Short mmCIF file of C-alpha atoms in Angstrom, two decimals:
data_model
loop_
_atom_site.label_atom_id
_atom_site.label_comp_id
_atom_site.label_asym_id
_atom_site.label_seq_id
_atom_site.Cartn_x
_atom_site.Cartn_y
_atom_site.Cartn_z
CA UNK A 1 71.24 -25.54 15.40
CA UNK A 2 69.32 -24.62 12.41
CA UNK A 3 65.89 -26.21 11.56
CA UNK A 4 66.56 -28.27 8.73
CA UNK A 5 63.91 -28.17 5.50
CA UNK A 6 62.30 -30.86 3.77
CA UNK A 7 60.63 -29.24 0.55
CA UNK A 8 57.14 -30.13 0.00
CA UNK A 9 57.49 -30.40 -4.10
CA UNK A 10 59.98 -32.70 -3.43
CA UNK A 11 59.97 -37.03 -3.15
CA UNK A 12 61.95 -39.07 -0.75
CA UNK A 13 63.73 -42.21 -0.28
CA UNK A 14 64.61 -43.54 3.02
CA UNK A 15 68.20 -43.55 2.57
CA UNK A 16 68.10 -39.51 2.67
CA UNK A 17 68.03 -38.78 -0.99
CA UNK A 18 65.64 -36.52 -2.84
CA UNK A 19 63.47 -36.36 -6.52
CA UNK A 20 62.13 -33.52 -8.32
CA UNK A 21 60.49 -33.65 -11.45
CA UNK A 22 62.27 -32.27 -13.91
CA UNK A 23 61.34 -30.80 -17.33
CA UNK A 24 60.99 -33.85 -20.40
CA UNK A 25 59.83 -36.78 -18.50
CA UNK A 26 63.37 -36.04 -16.66
CA UNK A 27 63.97 -36.87 -12.39
CA UNK A 28 66.51 -34.29 -10.72
CA UNK A 29 68.04 -36.39 -7.70
CA UNK A 30 70.38 -35.15 -4.44
CA UNK A 31 70.59 -36.14 -0.73
CA UNK A 32 68.46 -33.84 1.68
CA UNK A 33 69.52 -31.34 4.11
CA UNK A 34 69.49 -34.56 7.08
CA UNK A 35 72.40 -36.40 5.03
CA UNK A 36 74.43 -33.31 4.18
CA UNK A 37 73.88 -32.32 7.90
CA UNK A 38 74.83 -36.16 9.43
CA UNK A 39 78.08 -36.28 7.38
CA UNK A 40 79.62 -32.63 7.77
CA UNK A 41 81.69 -30.87 5.36
CA UNK A 42 81.89 -32.63 2.17
CA UNK A 43 85.24 -32.83 0.34
CA UNK A 44 84.64 -35.31 -2.59
CA UNK A 45 81.26 -36.58 -4.95
CA UNK A 46 81.56 -39.33 -7.28
CA UNK A 47 78.51 -39.69 -9.79
CA UNK A 48 77.02 -41.91 -12.78
CA UNK A 49 78.09 -41.53 -15.94
CA UNK A 50 75.20 -40.40 -18.11
CA UNK A 51 74.51 -43.60 -20.11
CA UNK A 52 74.78 -45.57 -17.35
CA UNK A 53 71.68 -47.79 -16.74
CA UNK A 54 70.81 -48.12 -13.12
CA UNK A 55 68.25 -49.90 -11.42
CA UNK A 56 66.37 -49.05 -8.34
CA UNK A 57 69.25 -48.66 -4.87
CA UNK A 58 71.66 -49.03 -7.53
CA UNK A 59 75.05 -47.73 -5.62
CA UNK A 60 76.13 -45.79 -8.33
CA UNK A 61 78.08 -42.53 -6.41
CA UNK A 62 79.48 -41.63 -3.17
CA UNK A 63 79.60 -38.32 -1.12
CA UNK A 64 82.75 -38.23 1.45
CA UNK A 65 82.72 -36.09 4.34
CA UNK A 66 86.33 -35.26 5.83
CA UNK A 67 85.07 -37.92 7.94
CA UNK A 68 83.03 -40.42 6.86
CA UNK A 69 81.66 -41.89 3.52
CA UNK A 70 78.34 -42.91 2.28
CA UNK A 71 76.73 -44.38 -1.19
CA UNK A 72 74.73 -42.44 -3.69
CA UNK A 73 72.34 -44.84 -4.53
CA UNK A 74 69.71 -44.74 -7.29
CA UNK A 75 66.60 -43.88 -6.36
CA UNK A 76 64.77 -45.43 -9.16
CA UNK A 77 65.29 -48.00 -12.51
CA UNK A 78 66.52 -45.51 -15.79
CA UNK A 79 69.46 -44.10 -17.53
CA UNK A 80 71.07 -41.64 -16.49
CA UNK A 81 70.75 -37.99 -18.67
CA UNK A 82 72.81 -36.04 -16.18
CA UNK A 83 75.21 -35.46 -13.69
CA UNK A 84 76.74 -31.97 -11.72
CA UNK A 85 80.04 -31.21 -12.64
CA UNK A 86 80.01 -28.49 -10.62
CA UNK A 87 80.88 -30.78 -7.54
CA UNK A 88 83.63 -31.81 -9.10
CA UNK A 89 85.80 -28.13 -8.05
CA UNK A 90 82.98 -27.42 -5.50
CA UNK A 91 81.01 -30.79 -3.47
CA UNK A 92 80.70 -27.96 -0.67
CA UNK A 93 77.85 -27.08 -2.62
CA UNK A 94 76.26 -29.84 -0.97
CA UNK A 95 75.87 -28.64 2.03
CA UNK A 96 75.14 -25.18 1.39
CA UNK A 97 73.09 -25.97 -1.63
CA UNK A 98 71.32 -29.35 -0.92
CA UNK A 99 68.13 -28.46 -2.83
CA UNK A 100 69.83 -26.62 -5.59
CA UNK A 101 72.70 -26.35 -7.15
CA UNK A 102 74.13 -29.22 -4.51
CA UNK A 103 72.30 -31.86 -6.86
CA UNK A 104 73.66 -34.47 -8.04
CA UNK A 105 72.39 -36.74 -11.24
CA UNK A 106 69.35 -36.49 -13.68
CA UNK A 107 67.76 -40.43 -14.62
CA UNK A 108 64.61 -40.85 -17.12
CA UNK A 109 62.87 -43.48 -14.64
CA UNK A 110 61.91 -46.68 -16.98
CA UNK A 111 58.26 -46.61 -15.63
CA UNK A 112 57.17 -42.90 -14.67
CA UNK A 113 55.04 -44.45 -11.98
CA UNK A 114 57.73 -45.77 -9.96
CA UNK A 115 57.75 -42.63 -8.20
CA UNK A 116 54.58 -43.28 -6.54
CA UNK A 117 56.22 -45.02 -4.22
CA UNK A 118 58.77 -42.57 -3.08
CA UNK A 119 57.82 -40.41 0.29
CA UNK A 120 56.27 -37.56 0.35
CA UNK A 121 57.91 -34.59 2.92
CA UNK A 122 55.82 -35.55 5.49
CA UNK A 123 56.53 -38.82 5.60
CA UNK A 124 60.09 -38.76 5.04
CA UNK A 125 60.20 -36.23 7.81
CA UNK A 126 58.16 -38.76 10.25
CA UNK A 127 60.92 -41.58 9.72
CA UNK A 128 63.49 -38.82 11.06
CA UNK A 129 61.90 -39.34 13.95
CA UNK B 1 78.84 -49.24 23.63
CA UNK B 2 76.11 -47.73 24.63
CA UNK B 3 76.51 -43.96 25.17
CA UNK B 4 75.42 -44.42 29.25
CA UNK B 5 78.75 -46.12 29.04
CA UNK B 6 81.16 -43.48 27.34
CA UNK B 7 82.84 -40.75 29.83
CA UNK B 8 82.53 -37.11 30.11
CA UNK B 9 84.68 -34.12 29.83
CA UNK B 10 84.37 -31.76 32.74
CA UNK B 11 83.41 -29.55 29.66
CA UNK B 12 80.28 -32.04 28.11
CA UNK B 13 77.91 -29.74 29.18
CA UNK B 14 79.00 -26.74 27.44
CA UNK B 15 79.54 -29.06 24.41
CA UNK B 16 76.61 -29.55 24.00
CA UNK B 17 75.30 -26.65 24.55
CA UNK B 18 77.10 -25.03 21.40
CA UNK B 19 75.09 -28.02 19.93
CA UNK B 20 78.56 -30.01 19.05
CA UNK B 21 77.99 -33.85 17.15
CA UNK B 22 79.57 -35.67 20.20
CA UNK B 23 80.99 -39.35 19.68
CA UNK B 24 83.12 -41.68 21.04
CA UNK B 25 86.87 -41.48 21.45
CA UNK B 26 88.65 -44.13 23.15
CA UNK B 27 85.61 -44.64 26.03
CA UNK B 28 84.84 -40.53 25.69
CA UNK B 29 81.58 -38.98 24.00
CA UNK B 30 83.51 -35.72 22.85
CA UNK B 31 82.47 -33.21 20.40
CA UNK B 32 84.20 -33.84 16.34
CA UNK B 33 82.13 -30.73 15.54
CA UNK B 34 80.39 -27.46 16.14
CA UNK B 35 77.68 -26.02 13.97
CA UNK B 36 78.67 -22.97 12.02
CA UNK B 37 82.16 -24.51 12.45
CA UNK B 38 82.73 -27.64 10.52
CA UNK B 39 85.78 -29.93 10.08
CA UNK B 40 87.03 -27.63 6.91
CA UNK B 41 86.23 -24.17 8.97
CA UNK B 42 87.63 -25.67 12.65
CA UNK B 43 91.07 -26.76 10.50
CA UNK B 44 91.78 -23.38 8.37
CA UNK B 45 90.67 -21.63 11.94
CA UNK B 46 93.66 -23.32 13.58
CA UNK B 47 96.28 -22.98 10.29
CA UNK B 48 95.82 -19.18 9.70
CA UNK B 49 94.67 -17.99 13.56
CA UNK B 50 93.52 -19.80 16.89
CA UNK B 51 91.45 -22.98 17.66
CA UNK B 52 90.10 -24.41 21.23
CA UNK B 53 90.01 -28.34 21.66
CA UNK B 54 89.00 -30.15 24.61
CA UNK B 55 91.28 -33.22 25.00
CA UNK B 56 90.61 -34.05 28.16
CA UNK B 57 89.67 -37.64 27.27
CA UNK B 58 93.83 -38.02 27.36
CA UNK B 59 94.91 -39.87 29.97
CA UNK B 60 96.96 -37.84 32.72
CA UNK B 61 99.28 -40.35 34.95
CA UNK B 62 101.73 -39.46 37.82
CA UNK B 63 104.56 -41.36 39.04
CA UNK B 64 106.59 -40.42 41.81
CA UNK B 65 108.93 -41.46 44.52
CA UNK B 66 112.74 -41.71 45.12
CA UNK B 67 114.29 -42.16 41.82
CA UNK B 68 110.43 -42.09 39.40
CA UNK B 69 112.27 -40.21 36.19
CA UNK B 70 114.78 -42.87 36.93
CA UNK B 71 112.63 -45.47 36.71
CA UNK B 72 110.19 -44.04 33.90
CA UNK B 73 113.61 -44.24 32.27
CA UNK B 74 113.47 -47.52 32.45
CA UNK B 75 110.10 -48.45 31.14
CA UNK B 76 109.46 -46.28 28.17
CA UNK B 77 111.93 -45.86 25.14
CA UNK B 78 112.40 -41.72 25.27
CA UNK B 79 115.91 -40.39 26.92
CA UNK B 80 114.47 -38.61 30.36
CA UNK B 81 118.12 -37.48 30.66
CA UNK B 82 118.08 -35.64 27.48
CA UNK B 83 116.04 -33.34 29.32
CA UNK B 84 115.85 -31.60 32.54
CA UNK B 85 113.15 -30.33 34.69
CA UNK B 86 110.33 -27.84 33.15
CA UNK B 87 110.86 -30.33 29.51
CA UNK B 88 108.56 -32.30 28.24
CA UNK B 89 108.94 -35.19 25.82
CA UNK B 90 107.35 -37.48 23.19
CA UNK B 91 107.62 -41.02 23.66
CA UNK B 92 106.69 -44.70 23.49
CA UNK B 93 105.64 -47.27 25.66
CA UNK B 94 106.65 -50.84 23.61
CA UNK B 95 106.01 -54.28 24.89
CA UNK B 96 108.41 -56.81 24.87
CA UNK B 97 107.39 -58.19 21.08
CA UNK B 98 108.38 -54.10 20.90
CA UNK B 99 104.52 -53.47 19.99
CA UNK B 100 103.94 -50.22 20.82
CA UNK B 101 101.07 -49.67 23.58
CA UNK B 102 100.88 -46.54 22.77
CA UNK B 103 102.32 -42.87 22.31
CA UNK B 104 102.16 -40.38 25.63
CA UNK B 105 103.62 -37.39 26.35
CA UNK B 106 106.20 -37.85 29.41
CA UNK B 107 106.41 -34.04 31.60
CA UNK B 108 109.95 -34.26 34.15
CA UNK B 109 109.00 -32.34 36.93
CA UNK B 110 111.60 -33.75 38.94
CA UNK B 111 113.42 -36.38 39.63
CA UNK B 112 111.23 -38.01 42.05
CA UNK B 113 108.37 -36.32 39.47
CA UNK B 114 107.23 -37.02 36.69
CA UNK B 115 103.69 -36.74 35.13
CA UNK B 116 102.00 -38.52 31.63
CA UNK B 117 99.72 -37.73 29.15
CA UNK B 118 99.23 -41.57 28.01
CA UNK B 119 96.04 -41.82 24.79
CA UNK B 120 92.59 -42.10 26.77
CA UNK B 121 91.75 -45.64 25.46
CA UNK B 122 95.45 -46.98 26.59
CA UNK B 123 95.96 -44.63 29.69
CA UNK B 124 94.65 -48.09 32.77
CA UNK B 125 97.13 -50.18 30.23
CA UNK B 126 99.47 -48.29 30.56
CA UNK B 127 99.00 -46.90 34.29
CA UNK B 128 98.65 -50.72 35.68
CA UNK B 129 102.16 -52.30 33.47
CA UNK B 130 103.73 -49.15 35.16
CA UNK B 131 102.43 -50.16 38.79
CA UNK B 132 103.25 -54.27 38.12
CA UNK B 133 107.04 -52.65 37.68
CA UNK B 134 107.28 -50.19 39.66
CA UNK B 135 109.75 -50.89 42.97
CA UNK B 136 108.85 -50.50 46.66
CA UNK B 137 108.71 -46.42 47.04
CA UNK B 138 107.29 -45.62 43.73
CA UNK B 139 103.67 -44.77 43.42
CA UNK B 140 101.74 -44.74 40.47
CA UNK B 141 98.31 -43.45 40.26
CA UNK B 142 96.02 -43.16 37.39
CA UNK B 143 94.41 -39.17 37.02
CA UNK B 144 92.26 -39.79 34.68
CA UNK B 145 89.85 -37.80 36.10
CA UNK B 146 91.65 -35.44 37.83
CA UNK B 147 92.65 -32.93 35.46
CA UNK B 148 91.58 -31.73 31.86
CA UNK B 149 92.91 -30.77 29.39
CA UNK B 150 92.45 -28.33 26.88
CA UNK B 151 94.77 -27.49 23.70
CA UNK B 152 95.48 -23.60 22.51
CA UNK B 153 97.01 -24.33 19.02
CA UNK B 154 97.07 -21.58 16.14
CA UNK B 155 99.39 -18.68 15.77
CA UNK B 156 97.61 -16.72 17.96
CA UNK B 157 97.46 -19.00 20.81
CA UNK B 158 99.96 -16.40 22.94
CA UNK B 159 97.56 -13.15 22.47
CA UNK B 160 94.26 -15.73 23.76
CA UNK B 161 96.94 -16.92 26.80
CA UNK B 162 97.74 -13.72 27.49
CA UNK B 163 94.36 -12.10 27.85
CA UNK B 164 94.25 -14.17 30.69
CA UNK B 165 96.99 -13.39 32.21
CA UNK B 166 98.77 -16.74 31.48
CA UNK B 167 102.73 -17.34 30.69
CA UNK B 168 103.62 -17.71 26.86
CA UNK B 169 106.89 -17.57 24.43
CA UNK B 170 108.63 -20.74 26.65
CA UNK B 171 110.47 -22.77 24.86
CA UNK B 172 108.82 -25.83 23.02
CA UNK B 173 108.04 -28.65 24.41
CA UNK B 174 108.55 -26.70 28.21
CA UNK B 175 106.24 -26.39 30.36
CA UNK B 176 105.43 -23.63 33.31
CA UNK B 177 102.99 -24.47 36.69
CA UNK B 178 101.11 -21.89 37.10
CA UNK B 179 98.37 -20.50 38.53
CA UNK B 180 95.12 -18.64 37.25
CA UNK B 181 92.78 -16.70 39.06
CA UNK B 182 94.57 -18.36 42.17
CA UNK B 183 94.07 -22.61 40.61
CA UNK B 184 97.12 -23.98 39.73
CA UNK B 185 97.67 -24.49 35.78
CA UNK B 186 100.11 -26.68 33.46
CA UNK B 187 101.33 -24.72 30.45
CA UNK B 188 103.12 -26.84 27.59
CA UNK B 189 103.75 -25.51 24.38
CA UNK B 190 103.08 -28.30 22.54
CA UNK B 191 100.13 -29.52 20.37
CA UNK B 192 98.83 -31.84 17.79
CA UNK B 193 98.53 -29.63 14.62
CA UNK B 194 101.39 -28.06 13.43
CA UNK B 195 100.78 -25.10 14.92
CA UNK B 196 103.02 -22.41 17.48
CA UNK B 197 100.38 -23.94 20.65
CA UNK B 198 100.23 -24.30 24.48
CA UNK B 199 98.16 -27.39 26.07
CA UNK B 200 96.33 -26.44 29.97
CA UNK B 201 95.92 -28.55 32.35
CA UNK B 202 93.67 -27.69 34.94
CA UNK B 203 92.34 -29.04 37.63
CA UNK B 204 89.26 -31.06 36.18
CA UNK B 205 86.40 -28.80 38.79
CA UNK B 206 88.57 -25.83 36.88
CA UNK B 207 88.31 -26.43 33.71
CA UNK B 208 84.99 -25.30 32.87
CA UNK B 209 85.82 -21.47 34.13
CA UNK B 210 89.20 -21.77 32.05
CA UNK B 211 87.22 -22.50 28.87
CA UNK B 212 84.99 -20.22 29.13
CA UNK B 213 87.75 -17.46 29.75
CA UNK B 214 89.33 -18.78 26.89
CA UNK B 215 86.48 -18.93 24.67
CA UNK B 216 86.10 -15.26 25.30
CA UNK B 217 89.14 -14.54 24.52
CA UNK B 218 89.21 -16.48 21.22
CA UNK B 219 86.82 -14.21 19.64
CA UNK B 220 89.20 -11.13 19.24
CA UNK B 221 91.03 -12.97 16.89
CA UNK B 222 88.30 -15.08 15.48
CA UNK B 223 88.97 -17.80 16.55
CA UNK B 224 87.03 -21.23 16.94
CA UNK B 225 86.29 -23.97 19.28
CA UNK B 226 87.59 -27.09 17.45
CA UNK B 227 86.68 -30.74 17.68
CA UNK B 228 88.23 -34.29 17.54
CA UNK B 229 87.83 -34.08 13.23
CA UNK B 230 89.63 -30.94 12.80
CA UNK B 231 92.05 -32.28 15.07
CA UNK B 232 93.09 -35.20 12.98
CA UNK B 233 92.65 -33.52 9.68
CA UNK B 234 95.46 -30.95 11.60
CA UNK B 235 97.24 -34.00 12.76
CA UNK B 236 97.66 -36.14 9.09
CA UNK B 237 98.79 -33.18 7.19
CA UNK B 238 101.75 -32.36 10.37
CA UNK B 239 102.24 -36.59 9.88
CA UNK B 240 101.07 -37.36 13.09
CA UNK B 241 100.91 -40.80 14.23
CA UNK B 242 97.42 -41.44 16.17
CA UNK B 243 97.57 -44.52 18.42
CA UNK B 244 95.29 -47.53 17.35
CA UNK B 245 95.98 -46.33 12.90
CA UNK B 246 99.45 -45.34 12.20
CA UNK B 247 101.21 -47.08 15.91
CA UNK B 248 99.53 -49.81 17.39
CA UNK B 249 100.99 -53.70 19.23
CA UNK B 250 101.98 -54.69 15.68
CA UNK B 251 103.60 -51.78 14.70
CA UNK B 252 106.85 -50.93 16.11
CA UNK B 253 108.46 -47.60 16.64
CA UNK B 254 110.65 -48.27 13.78
CA UNK B 255 108.06 -49.36 10.84
CA UNK B 256 106.26 -45.32 12.65
CA UNK B 257 109.46 -43.80 12.04
CA UNK B 258 109.35 -42.59 15.99
CA UNK B 259 112.83 -44.55 16.37
CA UNK B 260 113.95 -40.34 16.66
CA UNK B 261 111.58 -40.86 20.08
CA UNK B 262 113.63 -43.96 21.05
CA UNK B 263 116.73 -43.92 23.67
CA UNK B 264 119.13 -46.20 21.92
CA UNK B 265 122.05 -46.00 24.02
CA UNK B 266 119.78 -46.71 27.36
CA UNK B 267 120.47 -49.55 28.28
CA UNK B 268 117.29 -50.64 29.77
CA UNK B 269 113.33 -50.17 28.41
CA UNK B 270 110.48 -52.12 27.53
CA UNK B 271 110.93 -53.90 24.45
CA UNK B 272 114.69 -52.32 23.82
CA UNK B 273 116.16 -56.30 22.23
CA UNK B 274 113.41 -56.73 19.99
CA UNK B 275 112.75 -53.38 18.49
CA UNK B 276 117.05 -52.95 18.47
CA UNK B 277 116.62 -56.45 16.19
CA UNK B 278 113.93 -54.84 14.12
CA UNK B 279 116.02 -51.46 13.46
CA UNK B 280 119.34 -53.39 12.54
CA UNK B 281 117.19 -55.78 10.12
CA UNK B 282 116.16 -53.35 8.07
CA UNK B 283 113.39 -55.80 6.49
CA UNK B 284 110.36 -54.38 8.03
CA UNK B 285 107.49 -51.88 6.59
CA UNK B 286 107.73 -48.20 7.22
CA UNK B 287 105.23 -45.35 7.63
CA UNK B 288 105.40 -42.71 4.77
CA UNK B 289 103.12 -40.06 3.32
CA UNK B 290 100.94 -39.96 0.60
CA UNK B 291 99.77 -37.56 -1.52
CA UNK B 292 96.75 -38.10 -4.09
CA UNK B 293 97.41 -37.03 -7.22
CA UNK B 294 94.16 -38.30 -8.50
CA UNK B 295 90.94 -36.54 -6.56
CA UNK B 296 89.79 -39.24 -4.01
CA UNK B 297 90.33 -39.87 -0.46
CA UNK B 298 92.41 -43.04 0.66
CA UNK B 299 91.25 -44.55 3.98
CA UNK B 300 92.59 -46.61 6.74
CA UNK B 301 93.27 -50.14 5.62
CA UNK B 302 92.95 -49.23 1.80
CA UNK B 303 95.85 -51.57 -0.22
CA UNK B 304 98.64 -49.66 -2.06
CA UNK B 305 99.53 -51.15 -5.34
CA UNK B 306 102.73 -50.18 -7.04
CA UNK B 307 102.40 -49.02 -10.54
CA UNK B 308 102.72 -52.65 -11.57
CA UNK B 309 99.92 -53.69 -9.98
CA UNK B 310 101.96 -55.77 -7.23
CA UNK B 311 100.95 -55.18 -3.38
CA UNK B 312 103.73 -52.69 -1.19
CA UNK B 313 101.49 -51.87 1.18
CA UNK B 314 98.41 -50.52 3.28
CA UNK B 315 96.64 -46.80 4.32
CA UNK B 316 96.78 -46.62 8.19
CA UNK B 317 95.33 -42.73 8.27
CA UNK B 318 93.61 -41.09 5.64
CA UNK B 319 91.37 -38.26 5.14
CA UNK B 320 91.02 -35.36 2.63
CA UNK B 321 93.75 -32.49 3.27
CA UNK B 322 91.71 -28.67 3.45
CA UNK B 323 95.16 -26.73 3.45
CA UNK B 324 96.24 -29.03 -0.17
CA UNK B 325 92.42 -30.00 -1.09
CA UNK B 326 93.79 -33.04 -1.82
CA UNK B 327 93.76 -36.83 -0.94
CA UNK B 328 96.49 -37.53 1.96
CA UNK B 329 97.56 -40.75 3.76
CA UNK B 330 99.90 -42.12 6.33
CA UNK B 331 100.10 -45.74 5.00
CA UNK B 332 103.46 -48.61 5.65
CA UNK B 333 105.19 -49.54 3.04
CA UNK B 334 107.89 -51.89 1.36
CA UNK B 335 111.22 -50.85 2.03
CA UNK B 336 111.68 -51.50 -2.09
CA UNK B 337 109.20 -48.32 -2.15
CA UNK B 338 110.71 -45.13 -2.41
CA UNK B 339 110.43 -41.25 -1.41
CA UNK B 340 109.02 -39.76 -4.64
CA UNK B 341 107.48 -43.19 -6.00
CA UNK B 342 104.51 -42.79 -8.06
CA UNK B 343 102.08 -45.28 -6.25
CA UNK B 344 98.21 -46.34 -6.65
CA UNK B 345 95.58 -46.36 -3.37
CA UNK B 346 92.75 -48.77 -3.98
CA UNK B 347 90.18 -46.76 -2.33
CA UNK B 348 86.40 -49.26 -2.51
CA UNK B 349 88.10 -50.60 -6.30
CA UNK B 350 88.80 -47.43 -7.23
CA UNK B 351 92.43 -46.38 -8.44
CA UNK B 352 93.68 -43.61 -7.18
CA UNK B 353 97.22 -42.06 -7.73
CA UNK B 354 99.05 -41.43 -5.28
CA UNK B 355 102.72 -39.82 -4.92
CA UNK B 356 105.14 -41.04 -1.96
CA UNK B 357 105.95 -38.39 0.48
CA UNK B 358 107.86 -37.59 3.44
CA UNK B 359 105.51 -35.59 5.96
CA UNK B 360 104.48 -33.45 6.90
CA UNK B 361 102.61 -32.47 3.97
CA UNK B 362 102.39 -28.49 5.00
CA UNK B 363 104.78 -25.89 5.89
CA UNK B 364 104.46 -25.25 9.99
CA UNK B 365 105.22 -23.05 12.45
CA UNK B 366 104.63 -25.58 15.66
CA UNK B 367 108.71 -24.60 16.62
CA UNK B 368 109.09 -21.27 15.63
CA UNK B 369 110.57 -19.04 18.10
#
């Protein structure tokens, strides 16, 4: 089995999501290589709507494989500024490119310092065991 | 149940070596999917070429002695008199209330010898029921760990079996007791995928070498080892019931649409009066197909409502169809719901529109000669 990757420039949550700082104070959110591997073939993704106000830990979407379904949680409090519409037609991007084309949504955090509470790559890998 | 308590197939070490994801199926630790495959690719391999499944968790039992076939015919629903030696038949084991204890395949070797393949989790129950009912002279043996079962499924399965010198091209639901490398193996033309294919029953210790030879024979046809995840999407596309979901002690053969596997003319089988009464009353829910027209994947126990919001049933099996790229389901629905009706499936609070259909959901070649 190929070694799963956890890029050092991302932040992570214990719920197996990653957070990337993008331009203009916005962050991009997706699920980790571990999460997509555990789910298997992703066949359906439902996402929040642009403009949704989310609290940290809100279940704001679902990612579903042939076998199971998992909630997508908001890693931070903030407002949704964008969603990855490509996942409607090609949900398999979550498997093939979880940190790139398989991203899920973008959020403007209410308090950017909340980002500091997330895990770095080393801490995330450590909690995977 | 901890992993230590799970039973293991004779091919367990091979699955682990391939890096398969393993899970509990009826008390057995079996492969769900293999790396490099995944449910969708494995599913597609079977629909377009060939796939190999370890289904050694399935039960095996033998009923033997003078009048064994006649005895089995007094217990299980289907009519063994409809087939001759060398043929197999889908049948059901019911309780006295008409509930379904198990669905199984019965292989008729002769008047005095019937081989059974029940579901893994129900084997001990079926064997106990048969033992308790067996008259003197009839022996019922639980052979669960005496045989492996390997399914070769897909239009290229004949080529794969031919590579090993195994017999092919018999009629659907016919079997041959043959030898491979000097060891006995039973080859049945059957399966749970809807594709042309075979199920091989070698002795437990012969399953490993047979699997290895089949894996090698798959290669020229781009075949894949397939896990039980793909087996589930394949059988759901066909509308084949899964015991525990679409058949159970509270789901009778009549409700499940398995009346074709009941010998209604027989004077006796377990549950006969209850299922006969149900059949005459025409009141219980019936199993139907649901094809999701919205995006979304129905799952077991999702409520189904009519257009006006009344609850008319419940999903028993649901998944994503890799062939159609749509959600599909089997559901028990009120008799007021007709084929072609539009209904709504409540998928965790989200309304997913669906059309009521008669499975299968896909065109298939299982019976083609």
